[in-house]
């Protein structure tokens, strides 16, 4: 399973997503889009959103901290 979180250091919802994934013991790649323009454009192309967090779970995109959607895709 590939999990990527597109986030920024100042985003409280990004922190909640990452804390939740750690709690669930799900390994993930964290990409700081405030420092990586190429990854920011990748995130926008995938999600059609400029806001964070954006979570990519095996190609399924979740915008924001949607715990039910995350749990559903982690099954």
Coordinates of N, CA and C in Angstrom, one line a residue:
X1 N 0.9 -1.2 0.0 CA 0.0 0.0 0.0 C 0.9 1.2 0.0
X2 N 0.6 2.2 -0.9 CA 1.3 3.4 -1.0 C 0.5 4.6 -0.5
X3 N 1.0 5.2 0.6 CA 0.2 6.4 1.1 C 1.1 7.6 1.1
X4 N 0.6 8.7 0.5 CA 1.4 9.9 0.5 C 0.5 11.0 1.1
X5 N 1.0 11.8 1.9 CA 0.3 13.0 2.5 C 1.0 14.3 1.9
X6 N 0.3 15.1 1.2 CA 0.8 16.4 0.8 C 0.3 17.4 1.9
X7 N 1.3 18.1 2.4 CA 1.0 18.9 3.6 C 1.9 20.1 3.6
X8 N 1.6 21.0 4.6 CA 2.5 22.1 4.9 C 2.7 22.1 6.5
X9 N 3.8 22.7 6.9 CA 4.1 22.6 8.4 C 3.2 23.4 9.2
X10 N 2.5 24.4 8.6 CA 1.6 25.2 9.4 C 0.1 24.8 9.4
X11 N -0.2 23.7 8.8 CA -1.5 23.2 8.6 C -1.9 22.3 9.7
X12 N -2.9 22.7 10.6 CA -3.3 21.8 11.7 C -3.9 20.5 11.3
X13 N -4.7 20.6 10.2 CA -5.4 19.3 9.7 C -4.4 18.4 9.1
X14 N -3.3 18.9 8.6 CA -2.2 18.0 8.1 C -1.6 17.2 9.2
X15 N -1.3 17.9 10.3 CA -0.8 17.3 11.5 C -1.7 16.2 12.0
X16 N -3.0 16.5 12.0 CA -4.0 15.5 12.5 C -4.0 14.3 11.6
X17 N -3.9 14.5 10.3 CA -3.9 13.3 9.3 C -2.6 12.5 9.6
X18 N -1.5 13.1 9.8 CA -0.2 12.4 10.0 C -0.3 11.7 11.3
X19 N -0.8 12.3 12.4 CA -0.9 11.7 13.7 C -1.8 10.5 13.6
X20 N -2.9 10.6 12.9 CA -3.9 9.5 12.7 C -3.2 8.3 12.0
X21 N -2.5 8.6 10.9 CA -1.8 7.5 10.2 C -0.8 6.8 11.1
X22 N -0.1 7.6 11.9 CA 0.9 7.0 12.8 C 0.2 6.2 13.9
X23 N -0.9 6.6 14.4 CA -1.7 5.9 15.4 C -2.2 4.6 14.8
X24 N -2.5 4.6 13.5 CA -3.0 3.4 12.8 C -1.8 2.5 12.3
X25 N -0.6 3.0 12.6 CA 0.6 2.3 12.2 C 0.7 2.1 10.7
X26 N 0.3 3.1 9.9 CA 0.3 3.1 8.5 C 1.6 3.9 8.0
X27 N 2.5 3.3 7.3 CA 3.6 4.0 6.8 C 3.2 4.9 5.7
X28 N 3.8 6.2 5.7 CA 3.4 7.1 4.6 C 4.5 8.0 4.3
X29 N 4.4 8.6 3.1 CA 5.4 9.6 2.6 C 4.8 10.9 2.9
X30 N 5.5 11.8 3.5 CA 5.1 13.2 3.8 C 5.8 14.1 2.9
X31 N 5.0 14.9 2.1 CA 5.6 15.8 1.1 C 5.2 17.2 1.5
X32 N 6.1 18.1 1.8 CA 5.9 19.5 2.2 C 5.8 20.3 0.9
X33 N 4.5 20.6 0.5 CA 4.3 21.3 -0.7 C 4.7 22.8 -0.7
X34 N 4.9 23.3 0.6 CA 5.4 24.7 0.7 C 6.8 24.8 0.2
X35 N 7.6 23.7 0.2 CA 9.0 23.8 -0.1 C 9.3 23.1 -1.5
X36 N 8.3 22.4 -2.0 CA 8.5 21.6 -3.2 C 7.5 21.9 -4.3
X37 N 7.8 22.8 -5.1 CA 6.8 23.3 -6.1 C 6.4 22.2 -7.1
X38 N 7.3 21.4 -7.5 CA 7.0 20.3 -8.4 C 5.9 19.3 -7.8
X39 N 6.1 19.0 -6.5 CA 5.2 18.2 -5.8 C 3.8 18.9 -5.6
X40 N 3.9 20.2 -5.3 CA 2.7 21.0 -5.2 C 1.9 20.9 -6.5
X41 N 2.5 21.0 -7.6 CA 1.8 20.9 -8.9 C 1.3 19.5 -9.1
X42 N 2.0 18.5 -8.7 CA 1.5 17.1 -8.8 C 0.3 16.9 -7.9
X43 N 0.3 17.5 -6.7 CA -0.9 17.4 -5.8 C -2.1 18.1 -6.5
X44 N -1.9 19.3 -7.1 CA -3.0 20.0 -7.7 C -3.5 19.2 -8.9
X45 N -2.7 18.6 -9.7 CA -3.1 17.8 -10.8 C -3.9 16.6 -10.4
X46 N -3.5 16.0 -9.3 CA -4.2 14.8 -8.8 C -5.5 15.1 -8.1
X47 N -5.6 16.2 -7.4 CA -6.8 16.5 -6.5 C -7.7 17.6 -7.1
X48 N -7.1 18.4 -8.0 CA -7.8 19.6 -8.5 C -8.0 20.6 -7.4
X49 N -7.2 20.5 -6.3 CA -7.3 21.4 -5.1 C -6.0 22.0 -4.8
X50 N -6.0 23.2 -4.3 CA -4.8 23.8 -3.8 C -4.6 23.7 -2.3
X51 N -5.7 23.3 -1.6 CA -5.6 23.2 -0.2 C -5.0 21.9 0.3
X52 N -4.5 21.9 1.5 CA -3.9 20.7 2.1 C -4.7 20.4 3.4
X53 N -4.7 19.2 3.8 CA -4.0 18.1 3.3 C -4.6 17.4 2.1
X54 N -3.8 16.8 1.3 CA -4.3 15.9 0.3 C -3.7 14.5 0.6
X55 N -4.5 13.5 0.6 CA -3.9 12.2 0.9 C -4.1 11.3 -0.3
X56 N -3.1 10.6 -0.7 CA -3.1 9.7 -1.9 C -2.9 8.3 -1.3
X57 N -4.0 7.5 -1.4 CA -3.8 6.1 -0.9 C -4.0 5.2 -2.1
X58 N -2.9 4.6 -2.6 CA -3.0 3.8 -3.8 C -3.7 4.4 -5.0
X59 N -3.5 5.7 -5.2 CA -4.1 6.4 -6.3 C -5.5 7.0 -6.0
X60 N -6.0 6.7 -4.8 CA -7.3 7.3 -4.4 C -7.0 8.5 -3.6
X61 N -7.7 9.6 -4.0 CA -7.4 10.9 -3.5 C -8.5 11.4 -2.4
X62 N -8.0 11.8 -1.3 CA -8.8 12.3 -0.2 C -8.4 13.8 0.0
X63 N -9.3 14.7 0.0 CA -8.9 16.1 0.3 C -9.4 16.4 1.7
X64 N -8.5 16.8 2.6 CA -8.9 17.1 4.0 C -8.8 15.9 4.8
X65 N -9.1 16.0 6.1 CA -9.0 14.9 7.0 C -10.4 14.3 7.1
X66 N -10.6 13.3 6.3 CA -11.9 12.5 6.3 C -11.6 11.1 6.8
X67 N -11.8 11.0 8.1 CA -11.4 9.8 8.8 C -12.1 8.5 8.2
X68 N -13.4 8.7 7.9 CA -14.1 7.5 7.4 C -13.6 7.1 6.0
X69 N -13.3 8.1 5.2 CA -12.7 7.7 3.9 C -11.4 7.1 4.0
X70 N -10.5 7.6 4.9 CA -9.2 7.1 5.1 C -9.3 5.6 5.6
X71 N -10.2 5.4 6.6 CA -10.4 4.0 7.1 C -10.9 3.1 6.0
X72 N -11.8 3.5 5.2 CA -12.3 2.7 4.1 C -11.2 2.3 3.2
X73 N -10.4 3.2 2.8 CA -9.3 2.9 1.9 C -8.2 2.0 2.5
X74 N -8.0 2.1 3.8 CA -7.0 1.3 4.4 C -7.3 -0.1 4.7
X75 N -8.6 -0.5 4.5 CA -9.1 -1.8 4.7 C -8.4 -2.8 3.7

